[in-house]
Amino acid sequence: MSGEDNLLRLVEAEDGDENNYHLQDQVGFILRKAHQRHVSLFASHIADLTPPQFAALAKLYDIGETSQNQLGTLIAMDAATVKGVIDRLKARGLVEVSKHEVDKRRLLVNLTPEGREAIERLIPLARTITEETLAPLTAKEAATFLRLLAKLA
Amino acid sequence: MSGEDNLLRLVEAEDGDENNYHLQDQVGFILRKAHQRHVSLFASHIADLTPPQFAALAKLYDIGETSQNQLGTLIAMDAATVKGVIDRLKARGLVEVSKHEVDKRRLLVNLTPEGREAIERLIPLARTITEETLAPLTAKEAATFLRLLAKLA
DNA sequence: TCAAAATCATTCGTATGCAAATGATATCAG
DNA sequence: CTGATATCATTTGCATACGAATGATTTTGA
C-alpha cells in the first residue's frame, strides 16, 4: 500500500463520508418521489380528475359554498393555481360560481348537483388510494408516518 | 330531546365518522403540503436554481457524464421533463451536451466547470435545507420518518 | 439476415405551482 | 371623511410533470 493510499484512507476516514452528497438520501428528493408515486396511484384509480381537482370538490363537499380565495387557503393552493382548478371544474359543470352579494370582490364557489354526485362516488375510491399509498407500511408504521408527516406539513 | 335527535345520534354513532371524509387527514394531501413546504425552504436558500435543476447537477457531480435519459431515470424525471431541465441548465452554461459516438440515439450530458463550481458551492446550502425541512422533528423522529418515507417512494 | 420490438430523444397538449404586477373593492386610521 | 392599507381576483411568465405521438437508431429473434 502506497503512502498516497494511506493518505486517501485517512482523509476519507476523517470526512466520514460527509463530503459525499447523495441525492437519494435527501428528504426533499424522497418527498418528491413519494408524492409522484401517490399521484400515479391516484391517476390509476381516478382517471378523470387530478388530485388538486379532487381536493377542491372534497373540500366544497365538506364545508359548502365558500369564496375562491378561502377555498385555496383550505386546500393549500395560491390564488393563481386555484383559479385554474376552479375554471376547469366549472367548464365540466362540477362547480358553479356566483358573486358575493355584499363583498363584490369575492367569487363564491359551490358544487353543482353533478359535482356532488361525482365527489360522493369518488370518495370511496380515494380511501382505496390512501390505503394503497400506505400499503408498504404496517398499520403501526403508517400511523407513525402520518403523525410525523403532519409535523412537517 | 326529540325522537329525531335520538335517531340522528344513533346514526352518527353507527357511522363512527366513517362517512365523513377529511381531506386534511389524507396522506396524499399532507404529502403534497410537505413537499410544498420543502420547495419553499429550498427557494429561500437557493434562489437561482430549482430543486429539479439542483438534482440534475448533483447527480452529474456524483456520477459524471451520462445520457439524458439515464439521468432522468436517476433523478426520477420522465424524458419530457428532464429535457426541459437540461435545456435550461445548458442555456445557463452549467451543463454541456454531446452526441454519443457509438449509439447515435443518445445525448450525453455533463457538468461544465461553471456547473461543477456551482454544485460544490450549493451542496452545503442543500444540507442546511434538509436540516430545516426536518427541523420540526427530533433526531430520532427524523430517522424514523426518513426510513418510512423511503419505503413509500 | 431482416423484420419486429425496444430504446432514446423530441414535440405537443394539458395541468399544477408560484412570483409579481394589476385592478377592483373594502377596511382602517387619523 | 378620506387617504393609506389590506383583501380578493385576475393575468402573465416561467418551471415542473406526464401522457401520447413521432422519428431515429439499435437490438432482438425467428
JSON list of C-alpha atoms (C1' of nucleotides) in Angstrom, two decimals, chain C:
[
{"chain": "C", "resi": 1, "resn": "DT", "atom": "C1'", "xyz": [-30.39, -11.59, -42.27]},
{"chain": "C", "resi": 2, "resn": "DC", "atom": "C1'", "xyz": [-34.07, -8.76, -41.69]},
{"chain": "C", "resi": 3, "resn": "DA", "atom": "C1'", "xyz": [-38.48, -7.53, -39.99]},
{"chain": "C", "resi": 4, "resn": "DA", "atom": "C1'", "xyz": [-40.34, -6.69, -35.30]},
{"chain": "C", "resi": 5, "resn": "DA", "atom": "C1'", "xyz": [-39.56, -4.80, -30.98]},
{"chain": "C", "resi": 6, "resn": "DA", "atom": "C1'", "xyz": [-37.15, -1.85, -27.92]},
{"chain": "C", "resi": 7, "resn": "DT", "atom": "C1'", "xyz": [-34.72, 2.37, -26.73]},
{"chain": "C", "resi": 8, "resn": "DC", "atom": "C1'", "xyz": [-33.59, 7.37, -26.91]},
{"chain": "C", "resi": 9, "resn": "DA", "atom": "C1'", "xyz": [-34.93, 11.82, -27.73]},
{"chain": "C", "resi": 10, "resn": "DT", "atom": "C1'", "xyz": [-38.21, 15.31, -29.17]},
{"chain": "C", "resi": 11, "resn": "DT", "atom": "C1'", "xyz": [-42.64, 17.63, -29.54]},
{"chain": "C", "resi": 12, "resn": "DC", "atom": "C1'", "xyz": [-47.38, 18.72, -28.27]},
{"chain": "C", "resi": 13, "resn": "DG", "atom": "C1'", "xyz": [-51.08, 19.33, -25.12]},
{"chain": "C", "resi": 14, "resn": "DT", "atom": "C1'", "xyz": [-52.82, 19.78, -20.54]},
{"chain": "C", "resi": 15, "resn": "DA", "atom": "C1'", "xyz": [-52.39, 20.73, -15.59]},
{"chain": "C", "resi": 16, "resn": "DT", "atom": "C1'", "xyz": [-50.32, 22.22, -11.50]},
{"chain": "C", "resi": 17, "resn": "DG", "atom": "C1'", "xyz": [-47.46, 25.76, -8.80]},
{"chain": "C", "resi": 18, "resn": "DC", "atom": "C1'", "xyz": [-45.74, 30.16, -7.66]},
{"chain": "C", "resi": 19, "resn": "DA", "atom": "C1'", "xyz": [-43.87, 35.13, -8.06]},
{"chain": "C", "resi": 20, "resn": "DA", "atom": "C1'", "xyz": [-45.04, 39.55, -9.48]},
{"chain": "C", "resi": 21, "resn": "DA", "atom": "C1'", "xyz": [-47.93, 43.06, -11.27]},
{"chain": "C", "resi": 22, "resn": "DT", "atom": "C1'", "xyz": [-52.58, 44.96, -11.76]},
{"chain": "C", "resi": 23, "resn": "DG", "atom": "C1'", "xyz": [-57.32, 46.43, -10.86]},
{"chain": "C", "resi": 24, "resn": "DA", "atom": "C1'", "xyz": [-61.42, 46.50, -8.06]},
{"chain": "C", "resi": 25, "resn": "DT", "atom": "C1'", "xyz": [-63.29, 46.78, -3.68]},
{"chain": "C", "resi": 26, "resn": "DA", "atom": "C1'", "xyz": [-63.31, 47.02, 1.34]},
{"chain": "C", "resi": 27, "resn": "DT", "atom": "C1'", "xyz": [-61.41, 48.36, 5.76]},
{"chain": "C", "resi": 28, "resn": "DC", "atom": "C1'", "xyz": [-58.80, 51.17, 8.74]},
{"chain": "C", "resi": 29, "resn": "DA", "atom": "C1'", "xyz": [-56.81, 55.24, 10.89]},
{"chain": "C", "resi": 30, "resn": "DG", "atom": "C1'", "xyz": [-56.25, 59.86, 11.72]}
]
